[in-house]
Tab-separated table of C-alpha atoms in Angstrom:
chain	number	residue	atom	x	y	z
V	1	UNK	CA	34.552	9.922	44.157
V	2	UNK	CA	31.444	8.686	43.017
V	3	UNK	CA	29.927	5.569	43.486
V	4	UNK	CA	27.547	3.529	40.328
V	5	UNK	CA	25.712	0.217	40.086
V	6	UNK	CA	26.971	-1.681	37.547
V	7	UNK	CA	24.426	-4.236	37.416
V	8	UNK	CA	24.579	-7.311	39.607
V	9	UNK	CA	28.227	-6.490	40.831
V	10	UNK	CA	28.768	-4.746	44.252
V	11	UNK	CA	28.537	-1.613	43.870
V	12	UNK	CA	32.341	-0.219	42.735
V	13	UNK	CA	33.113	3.123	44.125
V	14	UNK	CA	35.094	5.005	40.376
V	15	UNK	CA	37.552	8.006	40.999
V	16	UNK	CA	36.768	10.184	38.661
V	17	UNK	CA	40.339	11.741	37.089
V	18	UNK	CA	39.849	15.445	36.811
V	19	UNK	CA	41.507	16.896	33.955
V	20	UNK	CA	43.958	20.310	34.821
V	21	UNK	CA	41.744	23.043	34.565
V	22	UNK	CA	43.310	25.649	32.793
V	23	UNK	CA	44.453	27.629	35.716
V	24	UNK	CA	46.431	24.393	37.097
V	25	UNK	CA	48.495	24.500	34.026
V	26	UNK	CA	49.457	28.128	33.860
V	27	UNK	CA	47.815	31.575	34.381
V	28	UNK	CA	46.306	31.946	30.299
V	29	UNK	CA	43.781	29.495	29.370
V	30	UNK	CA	43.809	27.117	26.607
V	31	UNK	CA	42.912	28.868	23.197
V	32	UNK	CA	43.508	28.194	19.452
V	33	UNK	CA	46.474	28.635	17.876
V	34	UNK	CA	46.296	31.583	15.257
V	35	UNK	CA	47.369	29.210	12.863
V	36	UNK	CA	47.216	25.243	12.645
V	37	UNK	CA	49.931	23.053	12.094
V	38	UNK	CA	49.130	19.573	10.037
V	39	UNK	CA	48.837	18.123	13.081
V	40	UNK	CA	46.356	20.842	14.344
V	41	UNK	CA	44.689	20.764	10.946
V	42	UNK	CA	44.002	16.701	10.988
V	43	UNK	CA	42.587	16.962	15.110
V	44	UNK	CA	40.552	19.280	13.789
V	45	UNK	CA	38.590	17.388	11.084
V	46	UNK	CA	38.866	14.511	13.050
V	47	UNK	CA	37.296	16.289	15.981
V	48	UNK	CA	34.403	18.169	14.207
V	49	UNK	CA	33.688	14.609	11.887
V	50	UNK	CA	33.354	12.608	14.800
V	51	UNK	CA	31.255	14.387	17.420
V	52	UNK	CA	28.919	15.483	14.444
V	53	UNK	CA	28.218	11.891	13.529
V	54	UNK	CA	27.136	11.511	17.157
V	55	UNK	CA	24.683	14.135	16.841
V	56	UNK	CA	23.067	11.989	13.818
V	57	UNK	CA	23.246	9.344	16.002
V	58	UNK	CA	21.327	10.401	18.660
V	59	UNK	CA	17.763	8.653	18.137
V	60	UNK	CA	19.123	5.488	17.448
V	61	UNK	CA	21.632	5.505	20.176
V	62	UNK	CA	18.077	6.387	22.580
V	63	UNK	CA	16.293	4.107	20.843
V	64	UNK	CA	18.461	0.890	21.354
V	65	UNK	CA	19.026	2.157	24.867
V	66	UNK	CA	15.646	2.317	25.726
V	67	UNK	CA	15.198	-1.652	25.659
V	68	UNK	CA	18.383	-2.281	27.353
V	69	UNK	CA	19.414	0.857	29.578
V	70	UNK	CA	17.794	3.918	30.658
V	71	UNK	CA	17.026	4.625	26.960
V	72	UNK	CA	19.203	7.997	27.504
V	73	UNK	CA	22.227	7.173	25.709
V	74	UNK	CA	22.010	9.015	22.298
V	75	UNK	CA	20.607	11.881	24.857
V	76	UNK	CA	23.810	11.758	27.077
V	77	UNK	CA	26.523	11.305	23.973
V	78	UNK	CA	24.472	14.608	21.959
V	79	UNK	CA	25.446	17.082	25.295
V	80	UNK	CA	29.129	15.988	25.106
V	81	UNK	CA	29.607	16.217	21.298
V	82	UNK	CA	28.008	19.526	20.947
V	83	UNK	CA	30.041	20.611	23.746
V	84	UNK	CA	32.778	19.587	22.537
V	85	UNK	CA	31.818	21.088	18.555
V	86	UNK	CA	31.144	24.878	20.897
V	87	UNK	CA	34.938	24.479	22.481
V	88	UNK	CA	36.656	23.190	19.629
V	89	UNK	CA	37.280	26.937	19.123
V	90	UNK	CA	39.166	27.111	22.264
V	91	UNK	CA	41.380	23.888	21.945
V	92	UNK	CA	45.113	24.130	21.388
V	93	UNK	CA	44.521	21.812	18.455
V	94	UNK	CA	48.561	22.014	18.050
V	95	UNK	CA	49.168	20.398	21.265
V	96	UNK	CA	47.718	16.895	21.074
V	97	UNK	CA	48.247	15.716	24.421
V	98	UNK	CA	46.221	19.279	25.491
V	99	UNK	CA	43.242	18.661	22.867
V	100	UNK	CA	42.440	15.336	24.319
V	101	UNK	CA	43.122	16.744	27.908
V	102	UNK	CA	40.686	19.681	26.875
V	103	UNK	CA	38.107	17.834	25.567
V	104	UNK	CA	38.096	15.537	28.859
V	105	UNK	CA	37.381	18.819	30.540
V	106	UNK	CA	34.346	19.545	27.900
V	107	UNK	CA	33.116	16.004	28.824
V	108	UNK	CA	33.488	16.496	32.598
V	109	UNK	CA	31.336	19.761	32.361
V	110	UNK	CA	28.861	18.806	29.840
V	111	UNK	CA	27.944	15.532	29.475
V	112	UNK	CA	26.748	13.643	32.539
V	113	UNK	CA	25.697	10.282	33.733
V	114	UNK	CA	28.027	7.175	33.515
V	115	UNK	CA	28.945	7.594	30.051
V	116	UNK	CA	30.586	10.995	30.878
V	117	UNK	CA	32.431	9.538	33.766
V	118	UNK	CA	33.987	6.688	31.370
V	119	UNK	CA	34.909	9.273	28.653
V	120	UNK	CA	36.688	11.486	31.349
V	121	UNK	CA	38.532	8.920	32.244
V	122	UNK	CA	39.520	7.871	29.258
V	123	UNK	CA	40.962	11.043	27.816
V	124	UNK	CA	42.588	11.715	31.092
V	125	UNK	CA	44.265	8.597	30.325
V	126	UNK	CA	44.957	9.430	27.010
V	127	UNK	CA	46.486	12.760	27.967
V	128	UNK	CA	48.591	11.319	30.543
V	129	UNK	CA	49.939	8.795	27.840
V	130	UNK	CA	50.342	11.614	25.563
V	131	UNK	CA	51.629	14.537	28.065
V	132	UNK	CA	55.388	13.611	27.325
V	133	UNK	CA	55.134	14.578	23.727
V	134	UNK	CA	52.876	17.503	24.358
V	135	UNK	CA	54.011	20.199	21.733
V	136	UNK	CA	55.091	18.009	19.481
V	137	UNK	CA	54.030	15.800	16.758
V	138	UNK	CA	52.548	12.509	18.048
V	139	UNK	CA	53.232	9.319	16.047
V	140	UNK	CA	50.604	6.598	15.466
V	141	UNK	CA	52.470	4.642	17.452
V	142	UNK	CA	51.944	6.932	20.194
V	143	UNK	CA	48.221	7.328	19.340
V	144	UNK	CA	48.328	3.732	19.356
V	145	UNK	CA	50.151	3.385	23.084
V	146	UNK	CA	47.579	6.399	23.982
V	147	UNK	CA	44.095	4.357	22.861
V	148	UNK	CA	45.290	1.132	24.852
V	149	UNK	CA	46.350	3.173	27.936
V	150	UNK	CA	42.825	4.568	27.912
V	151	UNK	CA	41.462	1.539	27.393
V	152	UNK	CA	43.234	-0.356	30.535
V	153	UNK	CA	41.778	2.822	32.287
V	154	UNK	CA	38.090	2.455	31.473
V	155	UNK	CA	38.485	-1.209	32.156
V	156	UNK	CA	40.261	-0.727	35.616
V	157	UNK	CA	37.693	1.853	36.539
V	158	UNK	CA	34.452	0.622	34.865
V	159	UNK	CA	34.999	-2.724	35.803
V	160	UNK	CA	34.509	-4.119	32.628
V	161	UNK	CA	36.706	-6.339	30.171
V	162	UNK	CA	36.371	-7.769	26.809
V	163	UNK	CA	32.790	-9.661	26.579
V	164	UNK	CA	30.830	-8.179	28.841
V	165	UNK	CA	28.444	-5.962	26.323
V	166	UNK	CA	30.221	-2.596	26.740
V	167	UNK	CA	32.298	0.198	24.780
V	168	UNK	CA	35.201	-1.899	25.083
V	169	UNK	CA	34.290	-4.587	23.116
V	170	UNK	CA	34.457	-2.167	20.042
V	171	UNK	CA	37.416	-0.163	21.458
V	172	UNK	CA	39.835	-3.351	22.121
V	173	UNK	CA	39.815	-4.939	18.934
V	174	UNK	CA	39.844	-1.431	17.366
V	175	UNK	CA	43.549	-1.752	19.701
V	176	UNK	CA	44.775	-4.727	18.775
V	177	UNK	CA	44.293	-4.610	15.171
V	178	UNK	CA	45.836	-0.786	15.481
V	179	UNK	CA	48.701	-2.045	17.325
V	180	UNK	CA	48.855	-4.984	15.298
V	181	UNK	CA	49.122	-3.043	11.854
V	182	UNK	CA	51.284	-0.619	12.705
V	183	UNK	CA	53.476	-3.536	13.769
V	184	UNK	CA	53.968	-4.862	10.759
V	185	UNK	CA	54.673	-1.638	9.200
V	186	UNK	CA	51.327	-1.075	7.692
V	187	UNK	CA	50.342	2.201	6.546
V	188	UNK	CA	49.265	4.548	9.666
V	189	UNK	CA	46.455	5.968	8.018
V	190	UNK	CA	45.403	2.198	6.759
V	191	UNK	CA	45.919	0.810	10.191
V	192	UNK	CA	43.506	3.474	11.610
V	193	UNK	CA	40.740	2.653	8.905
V	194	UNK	CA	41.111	-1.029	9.442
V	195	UNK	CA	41.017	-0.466	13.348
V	196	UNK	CA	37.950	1.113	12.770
V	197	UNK	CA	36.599	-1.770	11.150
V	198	UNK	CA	37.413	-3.753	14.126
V	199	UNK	CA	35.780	-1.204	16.053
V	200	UNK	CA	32.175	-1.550	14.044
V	201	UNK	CA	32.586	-5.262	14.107
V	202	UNK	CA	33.172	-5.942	17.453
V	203	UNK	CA	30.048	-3.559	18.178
V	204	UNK	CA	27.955	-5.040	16.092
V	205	UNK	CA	28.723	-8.815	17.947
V	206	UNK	CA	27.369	-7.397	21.450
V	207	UNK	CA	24.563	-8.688	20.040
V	208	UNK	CA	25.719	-12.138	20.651
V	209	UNK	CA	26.942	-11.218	24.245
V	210	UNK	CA	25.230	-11.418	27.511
V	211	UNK	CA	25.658	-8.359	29.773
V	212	UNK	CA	28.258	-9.021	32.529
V	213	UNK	CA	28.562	-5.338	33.423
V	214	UNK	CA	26.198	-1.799	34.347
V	215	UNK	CA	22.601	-1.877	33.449
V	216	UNK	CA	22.015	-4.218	30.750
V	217	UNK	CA	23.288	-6.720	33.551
V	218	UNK	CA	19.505	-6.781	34.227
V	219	UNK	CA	18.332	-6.845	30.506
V	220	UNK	CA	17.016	-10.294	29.468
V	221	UNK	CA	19.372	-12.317	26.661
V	222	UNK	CA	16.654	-12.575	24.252
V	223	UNK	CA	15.966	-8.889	23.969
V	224	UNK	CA	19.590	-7.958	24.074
V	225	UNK	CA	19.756	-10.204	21.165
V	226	UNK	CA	17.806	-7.710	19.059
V	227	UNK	CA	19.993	-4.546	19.642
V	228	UNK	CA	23.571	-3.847	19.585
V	229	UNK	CA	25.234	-2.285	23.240
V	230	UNK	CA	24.686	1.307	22.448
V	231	UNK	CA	28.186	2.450	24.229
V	232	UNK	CA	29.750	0.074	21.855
V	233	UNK	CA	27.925	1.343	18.907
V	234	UNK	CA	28.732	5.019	19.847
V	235	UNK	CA	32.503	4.440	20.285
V	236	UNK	CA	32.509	2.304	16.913
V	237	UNK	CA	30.847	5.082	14.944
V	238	UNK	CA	32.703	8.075	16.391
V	239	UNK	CA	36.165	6.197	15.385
V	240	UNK	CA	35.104	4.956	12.157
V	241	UNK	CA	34.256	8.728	11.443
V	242	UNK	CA	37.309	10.330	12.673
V	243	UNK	CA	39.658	7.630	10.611
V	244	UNK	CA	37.727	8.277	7.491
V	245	UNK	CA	37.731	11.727	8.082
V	246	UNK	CA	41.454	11.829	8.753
V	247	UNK	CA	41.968	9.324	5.600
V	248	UNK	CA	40.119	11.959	3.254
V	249	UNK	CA	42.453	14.628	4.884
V	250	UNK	CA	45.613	12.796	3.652
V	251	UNK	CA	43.935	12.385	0.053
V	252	UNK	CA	42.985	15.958	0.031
């Protein structure tokens, strides 16, 4: 259990959900199936798409952290997704439910600092969302049901909700309009791309919000006026990337 100041809160003591190491769930370890399934073949792209972009990424995210954080952001995000691009080749990218739980395990061992503690817990809850479909193929809806359960988790742990200048206010509208496409029986693949939308959007607008939660709590409104909340901006482009990446993969 670890315990982080999130701004001018008390401090709130986070368990940190520790993903099954691969010893927990059987005597092999994870590894990559010989050959990939199309659900093995989309993760994939998705995967590699996304935690590249975050590598280009990495100045800016820094930059825009260093007037409202500890300026470490882009710095923190690069460790994880080139973690996760060096054990990508060890992910049982035909098991969803196990890809998300493995990269969770990257994240824990790699990445650091409060950001990695939100992303662990966040795929932990995605994996425990996903678990009872494990080795088979997961529907969007289930995707869908497996980015809001993550969601609830981050905001039960981080102490955060929608407004407060965080990652979620990219990931929940990113939810609802997922949720809200698929719905109304919306393509899945369209749904995704306009969730992402929602994602960059709602990003973007911490601009307009005043920190209610971790550092930027202590961040003045006129300079957090002039940059987006990096953890929002990181989440927003990671998802954009993986739905266009997954949208090209359908085209191909």
């Amino acid at each position: 259990m670890m315990a982080l100041n999130y701004g001018v809160h008390p401090p709130t003591k986070i368990p940190i959900p520790v993903p099954p190491s691969p010893s927990a769930k059987g005597n092999e370890p994870q590894r990559r199936p010989l050959q990939l399934s199309k659900q093995g073949q989309v993760l994939e792209i998705a995967i590699e798409t996304a935690a590249n972009v975050i590598l280009d990424l990495k100045n800016s995210l820094n930059d825009w952290d260093s007037k409202v954080g500890d300026g470490d952001c882009g710095s923190t995000m690069y460790r994880g997704a080139k973690a996760i691009l060096e054990d990508i080749k060890n992910y049982p990218l035909n098991d969803a439910a196990e890809t998300v739980n493995e990269i969770g395990s990257t994240i824990r061992r790699a990445m650091g600092g409060t950001s990695g503690i939100i992303y662990t817990i966040f795929c932990k809850a995605a994996y425990t969302q996903l678990k009872p479909s494990s080795g088979s193929v997961v529907t969007p809806k289930q995707w869908a049901e497996a980015l809001a359960a993550s969601i609830a988790a981050v905001s039960k742990y981080g102490g955060a909700s929608a407004g407060y200048r965080t990652l979620l206010d990219a990931l929940l509208p990113a939810s609802s309009v997922l949720q809200e496409k698929l719905n109304a029986g919306e393509d899945p693949i369209t749904a995704f791309v306009l969730s992402s939308e929602a994602a960059l959007t709602g990003a973007e607008l911490t601009k307009k919000m005043q920190a209610q939660a971790w550092r930027s709590t202590y961040v003045s409104s006129e300079l957090l006026s002039t940059v987006p909340d990096p953890g929002a901006m990181a989440v927003a482009t990671w998802y954009r990337a993986a739905a266009l990446a997954v949208q090209q993969k359908y085209k191909s």
